[in-house]
């Protein structure tokens, strides 16, 4: 049976979980509604946004499946890099995104743990990202995002994403491009 | 040449029959007469540094294993067991002592020799000659300055002859410093719903698309103090050259430009590549070290690269309507860490599945492929006439057959050689029959 002391702790954990899930859902809304400038504001100025590539390896070498930080990556962005990608989409000449993709981010399995700094948390969530383009192009991306989020009272939504590692569950990408955000 | 094939590519009038991009029969013939006879890029030495290291790749649609041997040499052989045809190795890369088939356990050594057959004495008491049942070796294997190529055709000329007059241009990419190039670890691989030739041709012969297709990326990538304008990226075709080789290879570049590399991959790599590094000038001479800027190139048929940006890639055919792109970033082995890092980042932001330039290339190719489903579209020739009849072969600075940078000379050379090979012309015939008519003397 839960002791009286543990009840407030469990309540605090639930509140934190609730708060972070709301933040995760907000991010999905901003991307899917193509409110990319507002989406950029969710990231800290020192953000690192990384999606390593993935090779097919045998079990004995599976620890080398993901590319290392100094190797190839699908995304390896700082804030400026993310801003450039948004600027490109807004240019009116980004033909791979004009007409735009229709995206829907579904997040689940949101898990929150204390982070390295007192006001930081490690947030892990699985995603399914559906992308429809033009008349009949469809891509489905599945994977996991591992974020470090930082409690930031001065930020509009109270939180900032300080680090993101995206792992896709594909090796050879079955999509013709990654012109969208994860 | 078979009459049906000779009418597919008209280099004299500069037209292409769209069926070369969609027809199943042409595709089968292409695998046989182009891919199984051409020198195909397999791997770079730096990807197989130690004995036992291997990668798996494709030659056309045939899977092959490329492995570093104990004595430091390289072997390449079909990734297929000789017993029932199972794929021997299902990983992309790794390190091993041998390749053991997971069906019945036939085991091959690093060189593809069959070394063990389970229960041999009992199961094959009728006898089996293991020496006869090794994995099928790639017929010809050769390395040029770290680049390993393979060819299935025993009658094909040696790699150095095949590279031919393109070698001078290839060296501007691969021979800039004593240690040559190295591949930065990891690769980009993705599926693309378009015929491989659209990509190979564009890297061979197309500077013309850049200001339109890549307008958004140029705007987004430009540093705050740089304008993506005609000073950086010349729109005057006299400020560059395009080259075509009778072997189908091609390249194009600016002889004068602003910091076009700085715009795309960052100032450090731009300065490193075209800043007048004395070792590079010494090895290559002034024109190759300083006056080949923003270069694109394809080694026939499907190996392409962008010197300076330093992406290289193979366009693997996967049927007439699909290719798989395999791309890597390479760097001069003598480059300092900051140049290496900027190239790594610069490439993934520009030339990868998520790259801001590559995305827009892909949009063009996949749309063409869709349009070519139509009957009328398949009957309508495509125009490859840019700069037709205006080539010259006596340029003071650039050897071989050249034209202005905005032209389709190299595309005509690429498709012309492709059609000659498709027709089944022998290497003896190919050696004396260039795909393009002689340069018209003015």
Coordinates of N, CA and C in Angstrom, one line a residue, chain B residues 138-318:
Chain B
X138 N 34.0 -11.6 -59.3 CA 33.9 -10.5 -60.3 C 35.1 -10.6 -61.2
X139 N 34.8 -10.6 -62.5 CA 35.8 -11.0 -63.5 C 37.0 -10.2 -63.5
X140 N 36.8 -8.8 -63.5 CA 37.9 -7.9 -63.5 C 37.8 -7.0 -62.3
X141 N 38.8 -6.8 -61.6 CA 38.8 -5.9 -60.4 C 40.0 -5.0 -60.5
X142 N 39.9 -3.7 -60.3 CA 41.0 -2.8 -60.4 C 40.8 -1.6 -59.5
X143 N 41.8 -1.0 -59.0 CA 41.8 0.1 -58.1 C 42.5 1.3 -58.7
X144 N 41.8 2.4 -58.8 CA 42.5 3.6 -59.2 C 42.5 4.7 -58.1
X145 N 43.7 4.9 -57.6 CA 43.8 5.9 -56.5 C 42.8 5.7 -55.4
X146 N 42.7 4.5 -54.9 CA 41.8 4.2 -53.8 C 40.4 3.8 -54.2
X147 N 40.0 4.0 -55.4 CA 38.6 3.7 -55.9 C 38.6 2.3 -56.5
X148 N 37.9 1.4 -55.9 CA 37.8 0.0 -56.4 C 36.6 -0.2 -57.3
X149 N 37.0 -0.6 -58.5 CA 35.9 -0.9 -59.5 C 35.9 -2.3 -60.0
X150 N 34.8 -2.8 -60.4 CA 34.7 -4.2 -60.9 C 34.0 -4.2 -62.2
X151 N 34.3 -5.3 -63.0 CA 33.7 -5.4 -64.3 C 33.4 -6.9 -64.6
X152 N 32.2 -7.3 -65.0 CA 31.9 -8.7 -65.2 C 32.5 -9.2 -66.6
X153 N 32.8 -8.3 -67.5 CA 33.2 -8.6 -68.9 C 34.7 -8.9 -69.0
X154 N 35.1 -10.1 -69.4 CA 36.5 -10.4 -69.5 C 37.1 -9.6 -70.7
X155 N 36.2 -9.2 -71.7 CA 36.8 -8.5 -72.8 C 36.8 -7.0 -72.7
X156 N 36.3 -6.5 -71.5 CA 36.4 -5.1 -71.3 C 37.8 -4.6 -71.2
X157 N 38.1 -3.4 -71.7 CA 39.4 -2.8 -71.6 C 39.8 -2.6 -70.1
X158 N 41.1 -2.5 -69.8 CA 41.5 -2.2 -68.4 C 40.8 -0.9 -67.9
X159 N 40.7 -0.8 -66.6 CA 40.1 0.4 -66.0 C 40.7 1.7 -66.5
X160 N 42.0 1.7 -66.5 CA 42.7 3.0 -66.9 C 42.4 3.4 -68.3
X161 N 42.2 2.4 -69.2 CA 41.8 2.8 -70.5 C 40.4 3.2 -70.6
X162 N 39.5 2.6 -69.7 CA 38.1 3.0 -69.7 C 37.9 4.4 -69.1
X163 N 38.7 4.7 -68.1 CA 38.6 6.1 -67.6 C 39.1 7.1 -68.6
X164 N 40.1 6.7 -69.4 CA 40.5 7.4 -70.6 C 40.8 8.9 -70.4
X165 N 40.2 9.7 -71.3 CA 40.5 11.1 -71.2 C 39.8 11.8 -70.0
X166 N 39.0 11.1 -69.3 CA 38.4 11.6 -68.1 C 39.3 11.6 -66.9
X167 N 40.4 10.8 -67.0 CA 41.3 10.6 -65.9 C 41.9 12.0 -65.4
X168 N 42.2 12.9 -66.4 CA 42.7 14.2 -66.0 C 41.7 15.0 -65.1
X169 N 40.4 14.8 -65.4 CA 39.4 15.5 -64.6 C 39.2 14.8 -63.3
X170 N 39.2 13.4 -63.4 CA 39.0 12.6 -62.1 C 40.1 12.9 -61.1
X171 N 41.3 13.1 -61.6 CA 42.4 13.4 -60.7 C 42.2 14.7 -59.9
X172 N 41.5 15.6 -60.5 CA 41.2 16.9 -59.8 C 40.4 16.7 -58.6
X173 N 39.8 15.5 -58.5 CA 39.0 15.1 -57.3 C 39.8 14.2 -56.4
X174 N 40.4 13.2 -57.0 CA 41.0 12.1 -56.1 C 42.5 12.2 -55.9
X175 N 43.1 13.2 -56.5 CA 44.6 13.2 -56.4 C 45.1 14.5 -56.0
X176 N 44.4 15.2 -55.0 CA 44.8 16.5 -54.6 C 45.9 16.5 -53.6
X177 N 46.0 15.4 -52.9 CA 47.1 15.3 -51.8 C 47.7 13.9 -51.8
X178 N 48.8 13.8 -51.2 CA 49.6 12.5 -51.2 C 48.7 11.3 -50.8
X179 N 47.9 11.5 -49.8 CA 47.1 10.3 -49.3 C 45.8 10.1 -50.0
X180 N 45.5 11.0 -51.0 CA 44.2 10.8 -51.7 C 43.0 11.2 -50.8
X181 N 41.9 10.5 -51.1 CA 40.7 10.8 -50.4 C 40.4 9.7 -49.4
X182 N 39.6 10.1 -48.4 CA 39.0 9.1 -47.4 C 37.5 9.3 -47.4
X183 N 36.8 8.2 -47.1 CA 35.4 8.3 -46.9 C 35.1 8.5 -45.4
X184 N 34.3 9.5 -45.2 CA 33.8 9.8 -43.8 C 32.8 8.7 -43.5
X185 N 32.9 8.1 -42.3 CA 32.1 6.9 -41.9 C 30.6 7.1 -42.1
X186 N 29.9 6.0 -42.4 CA 28.5 6.0 -42.5 C 28.1 6.3 -43.9
X187 N 26.9 6.1 -44.3 CA 26.4 6.3 -45.7 C 24.9 6.7 -45.6
X188 N 24.5 7.3 -46.7 CA 23.1 7.7 -46.9 C 22.6 6.8 -48.0
X189 N 21.5 6.0 -47.6 CA 20.9 5.2 -48.6 C 19.4 5.4 -48.6
X190 N 18.9 5.6 -49.8 CA 17.4 5.8 -49.9 C 16.9 5.4 -51.3
X191 N 15.6 5.1 -51.3 CA 14.9 4.6 -52.5 C 14.4 5.8 -53.2
X192 N 14.5 5.7 -54.5 CA 14.0 6.8 -55.3 C 13.1 6.4 -56.5
X193 N 11.9 6.8 -56.6 CA 11.0 6.3 -57.6 C 11.3 6.9 -59.0
X194 N 12.4 6.7 -59.5 CA 12.8 7.2 -60.9 C 13.9 6.4 -61.5
X195 N 14.0 6.4 -62.8 CA 15.1 5.7 -63.5 C 16.4 6.3 -63.1
X196 N 17.4 5.4 -63.0 CA 18.8 5.8 -62.5 C 19.4 6.8 -63.5
X197 N 19.0 6.7 -64.8 CA 19.7 7.6 -65.8 C 19.5 9.1 -65.6
X198 N 18.3 9.4 -65.0 CA 18.0 10.8 -64.8 C 19.1 11.4 -63.9
X199 N 19.4 10.7 -62.8 CA 20.4 11.1 -61.9 C 21.8 11.1 -62.5
X200 N 22.2 10.0 -63.1 CA 23.5 9.9 -63.7 C 23.8 11.0 -64.7
X201 N 22.8 11.2 -65.5 CA 22.9 12.2 -66.6 C 23.0 13.6 -66.0
X202 N 22.2 13.9 -65.0 CA 22.3 15.3 -64.4 C 23.7 15.6 -63.8
X203 N 24.2 14.6 -63.1 CA 25.6 14.8 -62.5 C 26.6 14.8 -63.6
X204 N 26.3 14.2 -64.8 CA 27.3 14.2 -65.9 C 27.3 15.5 -66.6
X205 N 26.1 16.2 -66.7 CA 25.9 17.1 -67.8 C 25.0 18.3 -67.5
X206 N 24.7 18.6 -66.2 CA 23.6 19.5 -66.1 C 23.9 20.6 -65.0
X207 N 24.5 21.7 -65.4 CA 24.7 22.8 -64.5 C 23.4 23.7 -64.7
X208 N 22.7 23.5 -65.8 CA 21.6 24.4 -66.2 C 20.5 24.4 -65.2
X209 N 20.3 23.2 -64.5 CA 19.1 23.2 -63.6 C 19.3 23.9 -62.3
X210 N 20.6 24.2 -61.9 CA 20.9 24.6 -60.6 C 20.2 25.9 -60.2
X211 N 20.2 27.0 -60.9 CA 19.6 28.2 -60.5 C 18.1 28.1 -60.3
X212 N 17.4 27.2 -61.0 CA 16.0 27.0 -60.9 C 15.7 26.0 -59.8
X213 N 16.2 24.8 -60.0 CA 15.8 23.7 -59.1 C 16.2 24.0 -57.6
X214 N 17.4 24.6 -57.5 CA 18.0 24.8 -56.2 C 17.9 26.2 -55.6
X215 N 17.0 27.0 -56.2 CA 16.8 28.4 -55.8 C 16.6 28.5 -54.3
X216 N 15.8 27.7 -53.7 CA 15.4 27.8 -52.3 C 16.6 27.5 -51.4
X217 N 17.3 26.5 -51.8 CA 18.5 26.1 -50.9 C 19.5 27.2 -50.9
X218 N 19.8 27.8 -52.1 CA 20.8 28.8 -52.2 C 20.4 30.0 -51.3
X219 N 19.1 30.3 -51.3 CA 18.7 31.4 -50.4 C 18.9 31.1 -49.0
X220 N 18.5 29.9 -48.6 CA 18.5 29.5 -47.2 C 19.9 29.3 -46.7
X221 N 20.8 28.8 -47.5 CA 22.1 28.4 -47.0 C 23.1 29.6 -47.0
X222 N 22.8 30.6 -47.8 CA 23.8 31.7 -47.9 C 24.1 32.3 -46.5
X223 N 25.3 32.4 -46.1 CA 25.7 33.1 -44.9 C 25.2 34.6 -44.9
X224 N 25.0 35.2 -43.8 CA 24.4 36.5 -43.7 C 25.1 37.5 -44.6
X225 N 26.4 37.3 -44.7 CA 27.2 38.4 -45.5 C 27.4 37.9 -47.0
X226 N 26.6 37.0 -47.4 CA 26.8 36.5 -48.8 C 25.4 36.5 -49.5
X227 N 25.4 37.0 -50.8 CA 24.2 37.0 -51.6 C 24.4 35.8 -52.6
X228 N 23.4 35.0 -52.7 CA 23.4 33.9 -53.7 C 23.0 34.5 -55.1
X229 N 24.0 35.2 -55.7 CA 23.7 35.8 -56.9 C 24.7 35.3 -58.0
X230 N 24.6 36.0 -59.2 CA 25.3 35.6 -60.4 C 26.8 35.8 -60.2
X231 N 27.3 36.5 -59.2 CA 28.7 36.6 -58.9 C 29.2 35.4 -58.3
X232 N 28.4 34.8 -57.4 CA 28.8 33.5 -56.8 C 28.6 32.4 -57.8
X233 N 27.5 32.4 -58.4 CA 27.1 31.3 -59.3 C 26.8 31.9 -60.7
X234 N 27.9 31.9 -61.6 CA 27.7 32.5 -62.9 C 26.6 32.0 -63.7
X235 N 25.9 32.9 -64.4 CA 24.9 32.5 -65.3 C 25.4 32.6 -66.8
X236 N 26.6 33.1 -66.9 CA 27.2 33.2 -68.2 C 28.0 31.9 -68.6
X237 N 27.5 31.2 -69.6 CA 28.1 29.9 -69.9 C 29.5 29.9 -70.4
X238 N 30.0 31.1 -70.8 CA 31.4 31.2 -71.2 C 32.4 31.1 -70.0
X239 N 31.8 31.2 -68.8 CA 32.6 31.2 -67.6 C 32.8 29.8 -67.0
X240 N 32.6 28.8 -67.9 CA 32.8 27.4 -67.4 C 32.9 26.5 -68.6
X241 N 33.2 25.2 -68.3 CA 33.3 24.2 -69.4 C 32.5 23.0 -69.0
X242 N 32.1 22.3 -70.1 CA 31.6 21.0 -69.9 C 32.4 20.1 -70.8
X243 N 32.7 18.9 -70.3 CA 33.5 17.9 -71.0 C 32.8 16.6 -71.2
X244 N 33.0 16.0 -72.4 CA 32.4 14.7 -72.6 C 33.5 13.8 -73.1
X245 N 33.5 12.5 -72.5 CA 34.5 11.5 -72.9 C 33.8 10.5 -73.9
X246 N 34.5 10.0 -74.9 CA 33.9 9.0 -75.7 C 33.5 7.8 -74.9
X247 N 33.9 7.6 -73.7 CA 33.5 6.5 -72.9 C 32.2 6.7 -72.2
X248 N 31.6 7.9 -72.4 CA 30.4 8.2 -71.7 C 30.5 9.1 -70.5
X249 N 31.7 9.2 -69.9 CA 31.8 10.1 -68.7 C 31.7 11.5 -69.1
X250 N 31.3 12.3 -68.1 CA 31.2 13.8 -68.3 C 31.3 14.6 -67.1
X251 N 31.7 15.8 -67.3 CA 31.8 16.7 -66.1 C 31.5 18.2 -66.6
X252 N 31.3 19.0 -65.6 CA 31.1 20.5 -65.9 C 31.5 21.3 -64.7
X253 N 31.9 22.5 -64.9 CA 32.5 23.3 -63.8 C 32.6 24.8 -64.3
X254 N 32.7 25.7 -63.3 CA 33.0 27.1 -63.6 C 34.5 27.3 -63.6
X255 N 35.0 28.0 -64.6 CA 36.4 28.4 -64.6 C 36.6 29.7 -63.7
X256 N 35.5 30.5 -63.6 CA 35.6 31.6 -62.8 C 34.2 31.6 -62.0
X257 N 34.3 31.9 -60.7 CA 33.1 32.0 -59.9 C 33.4 32.7 -58.6
X258 N 32.4 33.0 -57.9 CA 32.6 33.4 -56.5 C 32.7 32.2 -55.6
X259 N 32.5 32.3 -54.4 CA 32.7 31.2 -53.4 C 31.5 30.3 -53.4
X260 N 31.4 29.6 -54.6 CA 30.2 28.7 -54.7 C 30.2 27.6 -53.7
X261 N 31.4 27.1 -53.4 CA 31.5 26.0 -52.4 C 31.2 26.5 -51.0
X262 N 31.7 27.7 -50.8 CA 31.4 28.4 -49.5 C 29.9 28.5 -49.2
X263 N 29.2 28.8 -50.3 CA 27.7 29.0 -50.2 C 27.1 27.6 -49.8
X264 N 27.6 26.6 -50.4 CA 26.9 25.3 -50.3 C 27.3 24.5 -49.1
X265 N 28.6 24.4 -48.9 CA 29.1 23.6 -47.7 C 29.9 24.3 -46.7
X266 N 30.1 25.6 -46.9 CA 30.8 26.4 -45.8 C 32.1 26.9 -46.3
X267 N 32.5 28.0 -45.7 CA 33.7 28.7 -46.1 C 35.0 27.9 -45.9
X268 N 35.1 27.1 -44.8 CA 36.3 26.4 -44.6 C 36.6 25.4 -45.7
X269 N 35.6 24.5 -46.1 CA 35.9 23.6 -47.2 C 36.1 24.3 -48.5
X270 N 35.4 25.4 -48.7 CA 35.6 26.2 -49.9 C 37.0 26.7 -50.0
X271 N 37.5 27.3 -48.9 CA 38.9 27.8 -48.9 C 39.9 26.6 -49.1
X272 N 39.6 25.5 -48.4 CA 40.5 24.3 -48.5 C 40.5 23.8 -50.0
X273 N 39.4 23.8 -50.6 CA 39.3 23.2 -51.9 C 39.9 24.1 -53.0
X274 N 39.5 25.3 -53.0 CA 39.9 26.2 -54.1 C 40.7 27.4 -53.7
X275 N 41.3 27.3 -52.5 CA 42.0 28.5 -52.0 C 43.5 28.6 -52.4
X276 N 43.9 27.7 -53.3 CA 45.3 27.7 -53.8 C 46.3 27.0 -52.9
X277 N 45.9 26.0 -52.2 CA 46.7 25.1 -51.4 C 48.0 24.7 -52.2
X278 N 49.2 25.1 -51.8 CA 50.4 24.8 -52.7 C 50.6 23.4 -53.1
X279 N 50.2 22.4 -52.2 CA 50.4 21.0 -52.5 C 49.5 20.7 -53.7
X280 N 48.3 21.2 -53.7 CA 47.3 20.9 -54.7 C 47.7 21.5 -56.0
X281 N 48.1 22.8 -56.0 CA 48.6 23.5 -57.2 C 49.8 22.7 -57.8
X282 N 50.6 22.3 -56.9 CA 51.8 21.6 -57.4 C 51.4 20.3 -58.1
X283 N 50.5 19.6 -57.5 CA 50.1 18.2 -58.1 C 49.3 18.4 -59.3
X284 N 48.4 19.4 -59.3 CA 47.3 19.4 -60.4 C 47.6 20.5 -61.4
X285 N 48.4 21.5 -61.0 CA 48.5 22.7 -61.9 C 47.4 23.7 -61.7
X286 N 47.6 24.9 -62.2 CA 46.8 26.0 -61.9 C 45.3 25.8 -62.3
X287 N 45.1 25.3 -63.5 CA 43.7 25.2 -64.0 C 42.9 24.3 -63.2
X288 N 43.5 23.1 -62.9 CA 42.7 22.1 -62.1 C 42.6 22.5 -60.6
X289 N 43.6 23.2 -60.1 CA 43.5 23.5 -58.7 C 42.6 24.7 -58.4
X290 N 42.5 25.7 -59.4 CA 41.8 26.9 -59.1 C 40.6 27.2 -60.1
X291 N 40.6 26.6 -61.2 CA 39.6 27.0 -62.2 C 38.7 25.9 -62.6
X292 N 38.4 25.0 -61.7 CA 37.4 24.0 -61.9 C 36.5 24.0 -60.6
X293 N 35.5 24.9 -60.6 CA 34.8 25.2 -59.4 C 33.3 24.8 -59.5
X294 N 32.8 24.3 -58.4 CA 31.4 23.8 -58.4 C 31.2 22.7 -59.4
X295 N 32.1 21.8 -59.4 CA 32.2 20.7 -60.5 C 31.2 19.6 -60.2
X296 N 30.6 19.1 -61.3 CA 29.7 17.9 -61.2 C 30.3 16.9 -62.2
X297 N 30.1 15.6 -61.9 CA 30.7 14.6 -62.8 C 30.0 13.2 -62.6
X298 N 30.1 12.5 -63.7 CA 29.6 11.1 -63.7 C 30.7 10.2 -64.4
X299 N 31.1 9.1 -63.8 CA 31.8 8.1 -64.5 C 30.8 7.1 -65.0
X300 N 30.7 6.9 -66.3 CA 29.7 6.0 -66.9 C 29.8 4.6 -66.3
X301 N 28.7 4.0 -65.9 CA 27.4 4.5 -66.1 C 26.8 5.2 -64.8
X302 N 27.1 4.8 -63.6 CA 26.3 5.2 -62.5 C 27.0 5.7 -61.3
X303 N 28.3 6.2 -61.4 CA 29.0 6.6 -60.3 C 29.2 8.1 -60.5
X304 N 28.7 8.9 -59.5 CA 28.7 10.4 -59.7 C 29.3 11.0 -58.4
X305 N 29.8 12.3 -58.6 CA 30.4 13.0 -57.5 C 30.5 14.5 -57.8
X306 N 30.6 15.2 -56.7 CA 30.7 16.7 -56.8 C 32.0 17.1 -56.1
X307 N 33.1 17.3 -56.8 CA 34.3 17.7 -56.1 C 34.2 19.0 -55.4
X308 N 34.8 19.1 -54.2 CA 34.6 20.3 -53.5 C 33.5 20.2 -52.5
X309 N 32.3 19.9 -53.0 CA 31.2 19.6 -52.0 C 31.5 18.2 -51.4
X310 N 32.1 17.4 -52.3 CA 32.7 16.1 -51.8 C 31.6 15.0 -51.5
X311 N 30.5 15.1 -52.1 CA 29.6 13.9 -52.1 C 30.0 13.0 -53.2
X312 N 29.9 11.7 -53.0 CA 29.9 10.8 -54.1 C 28.8 9.7 -53.9
X313 N 28.4 9.2 -55.0 CA 27.2 8.3 -54.9 C 27.1 7.4 -56.1
X314 N 26.5 6.2 -55.8 CA 26.1 5.3 -56.9 C 24.6 5.3 -57.0
X315 N 24.2 5.3 -58.2 CA 22.7 5.2 -58.5 C 22.4 3.8 -58.9
X316 N 22.0 2.9 -57.9 CA 21.8 1.5 -58.2 C 20.4 1.3 -58.9
X317 N 20.4 0.7 -60.1 CA 19.2 0.5 -60.8 C 18.3 -0.6 -60.0
X318 N 17.0 -0.3 -59.9 CA 16.1 -1.3 -59.3 C 14.9 -1.3 -60.1

